[in-house]
Amino acid sequence: MIESGLHEFHIIMMNTMKKDLKTLKLSGSRNSLSGIIVRIISLIDPLVMKEHQWGRQRMSLYRALSPCHDEKREHVHVYFTEEMYRKIKLLHADLNFYSIAQLVRWLLELFLAMVERYGNSALEEFEKRFKQWGIEEKGLQQSHRRNLRQLSKIVQHLRGQHRLISIYTIHYSPFWILRL
């Protein structure tokens, strides 16, 4: 029986990936494979959001599970929260992945590669990178004053005698242009 608020997701993965995932010791995860997968995806949520914002289009290309066709494949049921499933579904749609399962396997492969490379300090490496991304993102944000300056430059180049535009939103008022 599925708890309310959970989405049952079926994925096929290679037996080697399943074994690698089961050997991971993650705090806060259930001992089940589904719990480990959900915990990994929640740990790399900033990566998912960055990929959603800046990732390249995948053009719906099919990617084989494994180059070795003889390797055993396993069926796994993962129970995502509705919020997490919605994020993954949006990423799938926006970046044009072939399937949501392919996207989830890619995220898991990425995490396993980081664990293989950094060992026990993989989580600290993720946190360090996420912190760096946060600093970079704050540096890219513009202030309202700078946005309005850019808007006034755009208005100057609009056709027409009066150059009237409406900029009513929560953050802007047409009267703010007078403060420039």
N, C-alpha and C. Protein backbone atom coordinates (compact mmCIF):
# COMPACT_ATOMS: atom_id res chain seq x y z
N MET A 1 0.85 -1.19 0.00
CA MET A 1 0.00 0.00 0.00
C MET A 1 0.88 1.24 0.00
N ILE A 2 0.58 2.18 -0.84
CA ILE A 2 1.35 3.42 -0.95
C ILE A 2 0.76 4.47 -0.03
N GLU A 3 1.64 5.15 0.72
CA GLU A 3 1.19 6.25 1.56
C GLU A 3 0.68 7.37 0.67
N SER A 4 -0.26 8.15 1.21
CA SER A 4 -0.75 9.27 0.41
C SER A 4 0.38 10.29 0.29
N GLY A 5 0.45 10.95 -0.85
CA GLY A 5 1.51 11.92 -1.09
C GLY A 5 2.75 11.31 -1.69
N LEU A 6 2.73 10.01 -1.97
CA LEU A 6 3.88 9.35 -2.60
C LEU A 6 3.51 8.91 -4.00
N HIS A 7 4.49 8.93 -4.86
CA HIS A 7 4.29 8.50 -6.25
C HIS A 7 5.15 7.26 -6.48
N GLU A 8 4.53 6.17 -6.88
CA GLU A 8 5.27 4.95 -7.17
C GLU A 8 5.85 5.05 -8.58
N PHE A 9 7.15 4.88 -8.67
CA PHE A 9 7.85 5.03 -9.93
C PHE A 9 8.60 3.74 -10.22
N HIS A 10 8.42 3.20 -11.41
CA HIS A 10 9.07 1.95 -11.80
C HIS A 10 10.27 2.29 -12.68
N ILE A 11 11.41 1.69 -12.37
CA ILE A 11 12.63 1.92 -13.14
C ILE A 11 13.34 0.58 -13.33
N ILE A 12 13.99 0.44 -14.46
CA ILE A 12 14.82 -0.74 -14.71
C ILE A 12 16.27 -0.27 -14.65
N MET A 13 17.07 -0.98 -13.90
CA MET A 13 18.49 -0.64 -13.80
C MET A 13 19.33 -1.90 -13.85
N MET A 14 20.59 -1.69 -14.12
CA MET A 14 21.51 -2.82 -14.19
C MET A 14 21.76 -3.38 -12.79
N ASN A 15 22.03 -4.65 -12.73
CA ASN A 15 22.27 -5.31 -11.45
C ASN A 15 23.47 -4.70 -10.73
N THR A 16 24.51 -4.30 -11.47
CA THR A 16 25.70 -3.71 -10.84
C THR A 16 25.35 -2.38 -10.16
N MET A 17 24.52 -1.57 -10.80
CA MET A 17 24.13 -0.30 -10.19
C MET A 17 23.32 -0.55 -8.92
N LYS A 18 22.45 -1.53 -8.97
CA LYS A 18 21.63 -1.86 -7.81
C LYS A 18 22.52 -2.29 -6.63
N LYS A 19 23.53 -3.12 -6.92
CA LYS A 19 24.45 -3.55 -5.86
C LYS A 19 25.24 -2.38 -5.31
N ASP A 20 25.71 -1.48 -6.21
CA ASP A 20 26.46 -0.30 -5.75
C ASP A 20 25.61 0.59 -4.86
N LEU A 21 24.36 0.74 -5.22
CA LEU A 21 23.47 1.59 -4.41
C LEU A 21 23.20 0.97 -3.05
N LYS A 22 23.05 -0.36 -3.01
CA LYS A 22 22.77 -1.03 -1.74
C LYS A 22 23.96 -0.98 -0.78
N THR A 23 25.17 -0.83 -1.32
CA THR A 23 26.34 -0.78 -0.44
C THR A 23 26.54 0.60 0.19
N LEU A 24 25.85 1.62 -0.33
CA LEU A 24 26.00 2.97 0.22
C LEU A 24 25.40 3.06 1.61
N LYS A 25 26.06 3.78 2.47
CA LYS A 25 25.56 4.05 3.81
C LYS A 25 25.25 5.53 3.90
N LEU A 26 23.98 5.88 3.75
CA LEU A 26 23.56 7.28 3.79
C LEU A 26 22.73 7.52 5.03
N SER A 27 23.09 8.55 5.76
CA SER A 27 22.31 8.88 6.95
C SER A 27 20.97 9.44 6.52
N GLY A 28 19.94 9.11 7.25
CA GLY A 28 18.62 9.62 6.97
C GLY A 28 17.87 8.86 5.91
N SER A 29 18.44 7.78 5.40
CA SER A 29 17.73 7.01 4.38
C SER A 29 17.24 5.70 4.99
N ARG A 30 16.16 5.20 4.45
CA ARG A 30 15.70 3.89 4.86
C ARG A 30 16.67 2.86 4.30
N ASN A 31 16.64 1.68 4.82
CA ASN A 31 17.56 0.65 4.33
C ASN A 31 17.11 0.07 2.99
N SER A 32 15.91 0.41 2.56
CA SER A 32 15.43 -0.11 1.28
C SER A 32 16.12 0.60 0.13
N LEU A 33 16.12 -0.03 -1.02
CA LEU A 33 16.72 0.56 -2.20
C LEU A 33 15.97 1.84 -2.60
N SER A 34 14.66 1.81 -2.47
CA SER A 34 13.86 2.99 -2.77
C SER A 34 14.25 4.15 -1.87
N GLY A 35 14.43 3.88 -0.57
CA GLY A 35 14.83 4.93 0.37
C GLY A 35 16.20 5.51 0.04
N ILE A 36 17.12 4.65 -0.39
CA ILE A 36 18.47 5.12 -0.76
C ILE A 36 18.39 6.02 -2.00
N ILE A 37 17.60 5.62 -2.99
CA ILE A 37 17.48 6.41 -4.21
C ILE A 37 16.84 7.76 -3.91
N VAL A 38 15.78 7.76 -3.12
CA VAL A 38 15.11 9.01 -2.75
C VAL A 38 16.08 9.91 -1.98
N ARG A 39 16.86 9.34 -1.09
CA ARG A 39 17.82 10.13 -0.31
C ARG A 39 18.90 10.74 -1.22
N ILE A 40 19.39 9.98 -2.18
CA ILE A 40 20.40 10.49 -3.11
C ILE A 40 19.83 11.67 -3.90
N ILE A 41 18.63 11.50 -4.43
CA ILE A 41 18.03 12.58 -5.23
C ILE A 41 17.79 13.81 -4.36
N SER A 42 17.40 13.62 -3.12
CA SER A 42 17.19 14.78 -2.25
C SER A 42 18.52 15.44 -1.88
N LEU A 43 19.58 14.65 -1.76
CA LEU A 43 20.90 15.23 -1.45
C LEU A 43 21.43 16.07 -2.61
N ILE A 44 21.15 15.66 -3.82
CA ILE A 44 21.68 16.39 -4.97
C ILE A 44 20.63 17.32 -5.57
N ASP A 45 19.66 17.72 -4.79
CA ASP A 45 18.61 18.64 -5.26
C ASP A 45 19.18 19.92 -5.86
N PRO A 46 20.21 20.55 -5.25
CA PRO A 46 20.78 21.74 -5.92
C PRO A 46 21.33 21.44 -7.31
N LEU A 47 21.89 20.26 -7.49
CA LEU A 47 22.38 19.86 -8.81
C LEU A 47 21.22 19.71 -9.79
N VAL A 48 20.13 19.13 -9.33
CA VAL A 48 18.94 18.98 -10.17
C VAL A 48 18.43 20.35 -10.60
N MET A 49 18.38 21.29 -9.65
CA MET A 49 17.88 22.63 -9.96
C MET A 49 18.83 23.37 -10.91
N LYS A 50 20.14 23.20 -10.71
CA LYS A 50 21.11 23.84 -11.61
C LYS A 50 21.01 23.25 -13.01
N GLU A 51 20.87 21.96 -13.09
CA GLU A 51 20.74 21.30 -14.39
C GLU A 51 19.45 21.76 -15.08
N HIS A 52 18.40 21.94 -14.28
CA HIS A 52 17.13 22.42 -14.85
C HIS A 52 17.29 23.82 -15.42
N GLN A 53 18.05 24.65 -14.74
CA GLN A 53 18.22 26.03 -15.17
C GLN A 53 19.22 26.17 -16.32
N TRP A 54 20.33 25.46 -16.26
CA TRP A 54 21.43 25.68 -17.19
C TRP A 54 21.78 24.48 -18.06
N GLY A 55 21.09 23.35 -17.88
CA GLY A 55 21.44 22.13 -18.59
C GLY A 55 21.17 22.20 -20.08
N ARG A 56 21.87 21.36 -20.82
CA ARG A 56 21.71 21.34 -22.27
C ARG A 56 20.56 20.40 -22.64
N GLN A 57 19.97 20.65 -23.78
CA GLN A 57 18.89 19.82 -24.30
C GLN A 57 19.44 18.44 -24.66
N ARG A 58 18.72 17.39 -24.31
CA ARG A 58 19.16 16.03 -24.61
C ARG A 58 18.55 15.51 -25.91
N MET A 59 17.67 16.25 -26.53
CA MET A 59 17.06 15.93 -27.82
C MET A 59 16.42 14.55 -27.85
N SER A 60 15.95 14.10 -26.72
CA SER A 60 15.21 12.85 -26.59
C SER A 60 15.96 11.65 -27.18
N LEU A 61 17.27 11.65 -27.01
CA LEU A 61 18.08 10.54 -27.52
C LEU A 61 18.02 9.37 -26.55
N TYR A 62 17.85 8.18 -27.10
CA TYR A 62 17.83 6.99 -26.26
C TYR A 62 19.25 6.64 -25.86
N ARG A 63 19.44 6.36 -24.61
CA ARG A 63 20.74 5.95 -24.10
C ARG A 63 20.58 4.54 -23.53
N ALA A 64 21.36 3.61 -24.04
CA ALA A 64 21.25 2.21 -23.60
C ALA A 64 21.60 2.08 -22.13
N LEU A 65 20.99 1.10 -21.49
CA LEU A 65 21.27 0.87 -20.08
C LEU A 65 22.72 0.52 -19.84
N SER A 66 23.25 -0.33 -20.69
CA SER A 66 24.62 -0.78 -20.54
C SER A 66 25.16 -1.21 -21.90
N PRO A 67 26.47 -0.99 -22.12
CA PRO A 67 27.04 -1.47 -23.40
C PRO A 67 27.04 -3.00 -23.49
N CYS A 68 27.04 -3.64 -22.33
CA CYS A 68 27.02 -5.11 -22.28
C CYS A 68 25.56 -5.58 -22.24
N HIS A 69 25.09 -6.19 -23.29
CA HIS A 69 23.69 -6.59 -23.38
C HIS A 69 23.39 -7.85 -22.56
N ASP A 70 24.43 -8.54 -22.10
CA ASP A 70 24.23 -9.77 -21.34
C ASP A 70 24.03 -9.49 -19.85
N GLU A 71 24.33 -8.29 -19.41
CA GLU A 71 24.23 -7.97 -17.98
C GLU A 71 22.78 -8.02 -17.53
N LYS A 72 22.59 -8.53 -16.33
CA LYS A 72 21.25 -8.71 -15.80
C LYS A 72 20.62 -7.36 -15.44
N ARG A 73 19.34 -7.23 -15.75
CA ARG A 73 18.60 -6.00 -15.44
C ARG A 73 17.61 -6.30 -14.32
N GLU A 74 17.40 -5.29 -13.50
CA GLU A 74 16.52 -5.44 -12.34
C GLU A 74 15.38 -4.43 -12.40
N HIS A 75 14.23 -4.82 -11.94
CA HIS A 75 13.09 -3.92 -11.81
C HIS A 75 13.09 -3.36 -10.39
N VAL A 76 12.97 -2.04 -10.28
CA VAL A 76 12.99 -1.38 -8.97
C VAL A 76 11.80 -0.42 -8.90
N HIS A 77 11.13 -0.42 -7.77
CA HIS A 77 10.05 0.53 -7.52
C HIS A 77 10.55 1.57 -6.52
N VAL A 78 10.45 2.83 -6.92
CA VAL A 78 10.90 3.94 -6.08
C VAL A 78 9.68 4.75 -5.71
N TYR A 79 9.62 5.16 -4.43
CA TYR A 79 8.47 5.92 -3.94
C TYR A 79 8.91 7.36 -3.67
N PHE A 80 8.69 8.22 -4.68
CA PHE A 80 9.04 9.63 -4.57
C PHE A 80 7.90 10.39 -3.90
N THR A 81 8.26 11.46 -3.20
CA THR A 81 7.22 12.38 -2.76
C THR A 81 6.68 13.08 -4.00
N GLU A 82 5.46 13.58 -3.92
CA GLU A 82 4.86 14.25 -5.07
C GLU A 82 5.70 15.43 -5.52
N GLU A 83 6.26 16.18 -4.56
CA GLU A 83 7.09 17.34 -4.90
C GLU A 83 8.35 16.93 -5.66
N MET A 84 9.01 15.89 -5.18
CA MET A 84 10.24 15.42 -5.83
C MET A 84 9.92 14.87 -7.22
N TYR A 85 8.85 14.12 -7.33
CA TYR A 85 8.48 13.57 -8.64
C TYR A 85 8.15 14.69 -9.61
N ARG A 86 7.49 15.73 -9.13
CA ARG A 86 7.15 16.86 -10.00
C ARG A 86 8.42 17.56 -10.51
N LYS A 87 9.44 17.72 -9.64
CA LYS A 87 10.71 18.34 -10.07
C LYS A 87 11.38 17.50 -11.15
N ILE A 88 11.40 16.20 -10.93
CA ILE A 88 12.03 15.30 -11.90
C ILE A 88 11.25 15.33 -13.22
N LYS A 89 9.94 15.36 -13.13
CA LYS A 89 9.10 15.40 -14.32
C LYS A 89 9.31 16.70 -15.10
N LEU A 90 9.45 17.81 -14.40
CA LEU A 90 9.73 19.09 -15.06
C LEU A 90 11.09 19.07 -15.75
N LEU A 91 12.09 18.52 -15.06
CA LEU A 91 13.42 18.42 -15.64
C LEU A 91 13.38 17.55 -16.90
N HIS A 92 12.66 16.46 -16.83
CA HIS A 92 12.50 15.57 -17.98
C HIS A 92 11.88 16.31 -19.16
N ALA A 93 10.84 17.08 -18.90
CA ALA A 93 10.14 17.78 -19.97
C ALA A 93 10.98 18.93 -20.53
N ASP A 94 11.61 19.71 -19.66
CA ASP A 94 12.34 20.89 -20.10
C ASP A 94 13.65 20.57 -20.82
N LEU A 95 14.32 19.53 -20.39
CA LEU A 95 15.60 19.18 -21.02
C LEU A 95 15.44 18.07 -22.05
N ASN A 96 14.21 17.63 -22.27
CA ASN A 96 13.91 16.70 -23.34
C ASN A 96 14.68 15.38 -23.21
N PHE A 97 14.66 14.79 -22.03
CA PHE A 97 15.22 13.46 -21.82
C PHE A 97 14.31 12.44 -22.48
N TYR A 98 14.86 11.32 -22.87
CA TYR A 98 14.07 10.28 -23.50
C TYR A 98 13.00 9.75 -22.55
N SER A 99 13.39 9.53 -21.30
CA SER A 99 12.44 9.04 -20.31
C SER A 99 12.86 9.53 -18.93
N ILE A 100 11.91 9.50 -18.01
CA ILE A 100 12.21 9.89 -16.64
C ILE A 100 13.16 8.86 -16.02
N ALA A 101 13.00 7.61 -16.38
CA ALA A 101 13.89 6.56 -15.86
C ALA A 101 15.33 6.83 -16.29
N GLN A 102 15.51 7.26 -17.53
CA GLN A 102 16.85 7.58 -18.01
C GLN A 102 17.45 8.74 -17.21
N LEU A 103 16.63 9.73 -16.89
CA LEU A 103 17.08 10.86 -16.09
C LEU A 103 17.48 10.41 -14.69
N VAL A 104 16.66 9.59 -14.06
CA VAL A 104 16.97 9.10 -12.70
C VAL A 104 18.24 8.27 -12.72
N ARG A 105 18.39 7.39 -13.70
CA ARG A 105 19.63 6.60 -13.80
C ARG A 105 20.84 7.49 -13.99
N TRP A 106 20.71 8.56 -14.78
CA TRP A 106 21.81 9.50 -15.00
C TRP A 106 22.20 10.18 -13.69
N LEU A 107 21.22 10.62 -12.91
CA LEU A 107 21.51 11.24 -11.62
C LEU A 107 22.20 10.27 -10.67
N LEU A 108 21.74 9.02 -10.66
CA LEU A 108 22.35 8.00 -9.80
C LEU A 108 23.77 7.69 -10.26
N GLU A 109 23.99 7.59 -11.56
CA GLU A 109 25.34 7.35 -12.08
C GLU A 109 26.29 8.48 -11.70
N LEU A 110 25.78 9.69 -11.78
CA LEU A 110 26.58 10.86 -11.40
C LEU A 110 26.97 10.78 -9.93
N PHE A 111 26.02 10.46 -9.09
CA PHE A 111 26.30 10.34 -7.65
C PHE A 111 27.30 9.21 -7.38
N LEU A 112 27.09 8.08 -8.01
CA LEU A 112 28.01 6.94 -7.80
C LEU A 112 29.41 7.26 -8.31
N ALA A 113 29.51 8.01 -9.40
CA ALA A 113 30.83 8.42 -9.90
C ALA A 113 31.53 9.33 -8.89
N MET A 114 30.78 10.23 -8.26
CA MET A 114 31.36 11.11 -7.24
C MET A 114 31.80 10.30 -6.02
N VAL A 115 31.00 9.32 -5.64
CA VAL A 115 31.37 8.47 -4.50
C VAL A 115 32.62 7.67 -4.84
N GLU A 116 32.71 7.17 -6.05
CA GLU A 116 33.88 6.41 -6.48
C GLU A 116 35.13 7.29 -6.48
N ARG A 117 34.96 8.53 -6.91
CA ARG A 117 36.10 9.44 -7.01
C ARG A 117 36.55 9.97 -5.66
N TYR A 118 35.58 10.39 -4.83
CA TYR A 118 35.92 11.05 -3.56
C TYR A 118 35.74 10.17 -2.33
N GLY A 119 35.19 8.99 -2.49
CA GLY A 119 35.02 8.09 -1.36
C GLY A 119 34.07 8.65 -0.32
N ASN A 120 34.49 8.57 0.94
CA ASN A 120 33.63 9.02 2.04
C ASN A 120 33.41 10.53 2.07
N SER A 121 34.26 11.28 1.38
CA SER A 121 34.12 12.74 1.39
C SER A 121 33.29 13.26 0.21
N ALA A 122 32.55 12.37 -0.45
CA ALA A 122 31.74 12.78 -1.61
C ALA A 122 30.66 13.78 -1.21
N LEU A 123 30.02 13.55 -0.07
CA LEU A 123 28.97 14.48 0.37
C LEU A 123 29.54 15.86 0.68
N GLU A 124 30.73 15.90 1.29
CA GLU A 124 31.38 17.18 1.57
C GLU A 124 31.74 17.90 0.26
N GLU A 125 32.16 17.12 -0.75
CA GLU A 125 32.49 17.70 -2.05
C GLU A 125 31.24 18.29 -2.71
N PHE A 126 30.12 17.57 -2.61
CA PHE A 126 28.87 18.10 -3.14
C PHE A 126 28.51 19.41 -2.44
N GLU A 127 28.59 19.42 -1.10
CA GLU A 127 28.23 20.61 -0.34
C GLU A 127 29.13 21.79 -0.71
N LYS A 128 30.42 21.52 -0.92
CA LYS A 128 31.35 22.58 -1.31
C LYS A 128 30.97 23.15 -2.68
N ARG A 129 30.64 22.29 -3.61
CA ARG A 129 30.24 22.75 -4.94
C ARG A 129 28.91 23.50 -4.90
N PHE A 130 27.97 23.01 -4.10
CA PHE A 130 26.67 23.68 -3.99
C PHE A 130 26.84 25.08 -3.39
N LYS A 131 27.70 25.19 -2.41
CA LYS A 131 27.96 26.50 -1.80
C LYS A 131 28.57 27.45 -2.82
N GLN A 132 29.52 26.95 -3.63
CA GLN A 132 30.14 27.77 -4.67
C GLN A 132 29.11 28.22 -5.70
N TRP A 133 28.20 27.32 -6.08
CA TRP A 133 27.15 27.68 -7.02
C TRP A 133 26.26 28.77 -6.44
N GLY A 134 25.95 28.68 -5.14
CA GLY A 134 25.12 29.70 -4.49
C GLY A 134 25.78 31.07 -4.55
N ILE A 135 27.10 31.11 -4.33
CA ILE A 135 27.84 32.37 -4.39
C ILE A 135 27.81 32.92 -5.81
N GLU A 136 28.04 32.04 -6.80
CA GLU A 136 28.01 32.48 -8.20
C GLU A 136 26.63 32.99 -8.59
N GLU A 137 25.59 32.31 -8.12
CA GLU A 137 24.23 32.72 -8.47
C GLU A 137 23.88 34.08 -7.87
N LYS A 138 24.33 34.33 -6.64
CA LYS A 138 24.08 35.63 -6.03
C LYS A 138 24.79 36.74 -6.78
N GLY A 139 25.96 36.44 -7.32
CA GLY A 139 26.70 37.43 -8.10
C GLY A 139 26.02 37.76 -9.42
N LEU A 140 25.19 36.84 -9.93
CA LEU A 140 24.51 37.08 -11.19
C LEU A 140 23.20 37.84 -11.04
N GLN A 141 22.67 37.88 -9.83
CA GLN A 141 21.40 38.56 -9.62
C GLN A 141 21.57 40.06 -9.69
N GLN A 142 20.59 40.72 -10.26
CA GLN A 142 20.64 42.17 -10.40
C GLN A 142 19.68 42.81 -9.40
N SER A 143 20.01 44.02 -9.03
CA SER A 143 19.14 44.77 -8.13
C SER A 143 17.99 45.38 -8.92
N HIS A 144 16.97 45.83 -8.21
CA HIS A 144 15.84 46.47 -8.88
C HIS A 144 16.30 47.75 -9.60
N ARG A 145 17.20 48.47 -8.97
CA ARG A 145 17.71 49.71 -9.55
C ARG A 145 18.39 49.44 -10.90
N ARG A 146 19.19 48.38 -10.95
CA ARG A 146 19.87 48.04 -12.19
C ARG A 146 18.89 47.58 -13.27
N ASN A 147 17.87 46.82 -12.86
CA ASN A 147 16.84 46.41 -13.80
C ASN A 147 16.12 47.61 -14.39
N LEU A 148 15.83 48.58 -13.55
CA LEU A 148 15.13 49.77 -14.02
C LEU A 148 16.01 50.60 -14.95
N ARG A 149 17.29 50.67 -14.69
CA ARG A 149 18.19 51.37 -15.59
C ARG A 149 18.17 50.72 -16.97
N GLN A 150 18.22 49.40 -16.99
CA GLN A 150 18.17 48.69 -18.27
C GLN A 150 16.83 48.94 -18.96
N LEU A 151 15.76 48.95 -18.18
CA LEU A 151 14.45 49.20 -18.73
C LEU A 151 14.37 50.60 -19.34
N SER A 152 14.95 51.59 -18.68
CA SER A 152 14.91 52.96 -19.21
C SER A 152 15.69 53.05 -20.52
N LYS A 153 16.77 52.29 -20.64
CA LYS A 153 17.53 52.28 -21.91
C LYS A 153 16.72 51.63 -23.02
N ILE A 154 15.98 50.58 -22.68
CA ILE A 154 15.14 49.92 -23.67
C ILE A 154 14.03 50.87 -24.13
N VAL A 155 13.40 51.57 -23.17
CA VAL A 155 12.30 52.48 -23.48
C VAL A 155 12.77 53.57 -24.43
N GLN A 156 13.99 54.03 -24.28
CA GLN A 156 14.52 55.08 -25.16
C GLN A 156 14.56 54.65 -26.62
N HIS A 157 14.69 53.36 -26.86
CA HIS A 157 14.82 52.87 -28.23
C HIS A 157 13.51 52.33 -28.81
N LEU A 158 12.43 52.44 -28.06
CA LEU A 158 11.14 52.01 -28.58
C LEU A 158 10.62 52.99 -29.61
N ARG A 159 9.90 52.50 -30.58
CA ARG A 159 9.31 53.36 -31.60
C ARG A 159 8.11 54.11 -31.03
N GLY A 160 7.75 55.15 -31.67
CA GLY A 160 6.56 55.89 -31.27
C GLY A 160 6.91 57.16 -30.55
N GLN A 161 5.93 58.03 -30.53
CA GLN A 161 6.18 59.34 -29.95
C GLN A 161 6.20 59.29 -28.43
N HIS A 162 5.31 58.50 -27.85
CA HIS A 162 5.18 58.55 -26.39
C HIS A 162 5.93 57.42 -25.68
N ARG A 163 6.20 56.35 -26.38
CA ARG A 163 6.94 55.20 -25.81
C ARG A 163 6.30 54.71 -24.51
N LEU A 164 5.03 54.48 -24.51
CA LEU A 164 4.33 54.06 -23.31
C LEU A 164 4.42 52.54 -23.16
N ILE A 165 4.77 52.12 -21.98
CA ILE A 165 4.76 50.70 -21.66
C ILE A 165 4.22 50.54 -20.25
N SER A 166 3.71 49.40 -19.94
CA SER A 166 3.17 49.13 -18.61
C SER A 166 4.09 48.15 -17.90
N ILE A 167 4.51 48.50 -16.72
CA ILE A 167 5.41 47.62 -15.97
C ILE A 167 4.87 47.36 -14.57
N TYR A 168 3.57 47.27 -14.42
CA TYR A 168 2.98 46.98 -13.12
C TYR A 168 3.22 45.53 -12.75
N THR A 169 3.92 45.31 -11.67
CA THR A 169 4.06 43.98 -11.07
C THR A 169 4.15 44.18 -9.57
N ILE A 170 4.43 43.13 -8.86
CA ILE A 170 4.60 43.21 -7.41
C ILE A 170 5.81 44.07 -7.06
N HIS A 171 6.86 43.98 -7.87
CA HIS A 171 8.13 44.62 -7.53
C HIS A 171 8.33 45.98 -8.20
N TYR A 172 7.56 46.30 -9.21
CA TYR A 172 7.81 47.51 -9.96
C TYR A 172 6.59 48.42 -9.99
N SER A 173 6.83 49.67 -10.08
CA SER A 173 5.80 50.67 -10.27
C SER A 173 6.30 51.63 -11.34
N PRO A 174 5.43 52.12 -12.20
CA PRO A 174 5.90 53.03 -13.24
C PRO A 174 6.50 54.31 -12.66
N PHE A 175 6.15 54.64 -11.44
CA PHE A 175 6.65 55.86 -10.84
C PHE A 175 8.10 55.73 -10.38
N TRP A 176 8.62 54.49 -10.30
CA TRP A 176 10.01 54.28 -9.91
C TRP A 176 10.97 54.79 -10.99
N ILE A 177 10.52 54.87 -12.22
CA ILE A 177 11.38 55.34 -13.30
C ILE A 177 11.83 56.77 -13.01
N LEU A 178 11.01 57.54 -12.34
CA LEU A 178 11.36 58.92 -12.03
C LEU A 178 12.56 59.01 -11.09
N ARG A 179 12.85 57.95 -10.33
CA ARG A 179 13.97 57.97 -9.39
C ARG A 179 15.30 57.68 -10.06
N LEU A 180 15.31 57.27 -11.28
CA LEU A 180 16.56 56.95 -11.99
C LEU A 180 17.35 58.20 -12.14
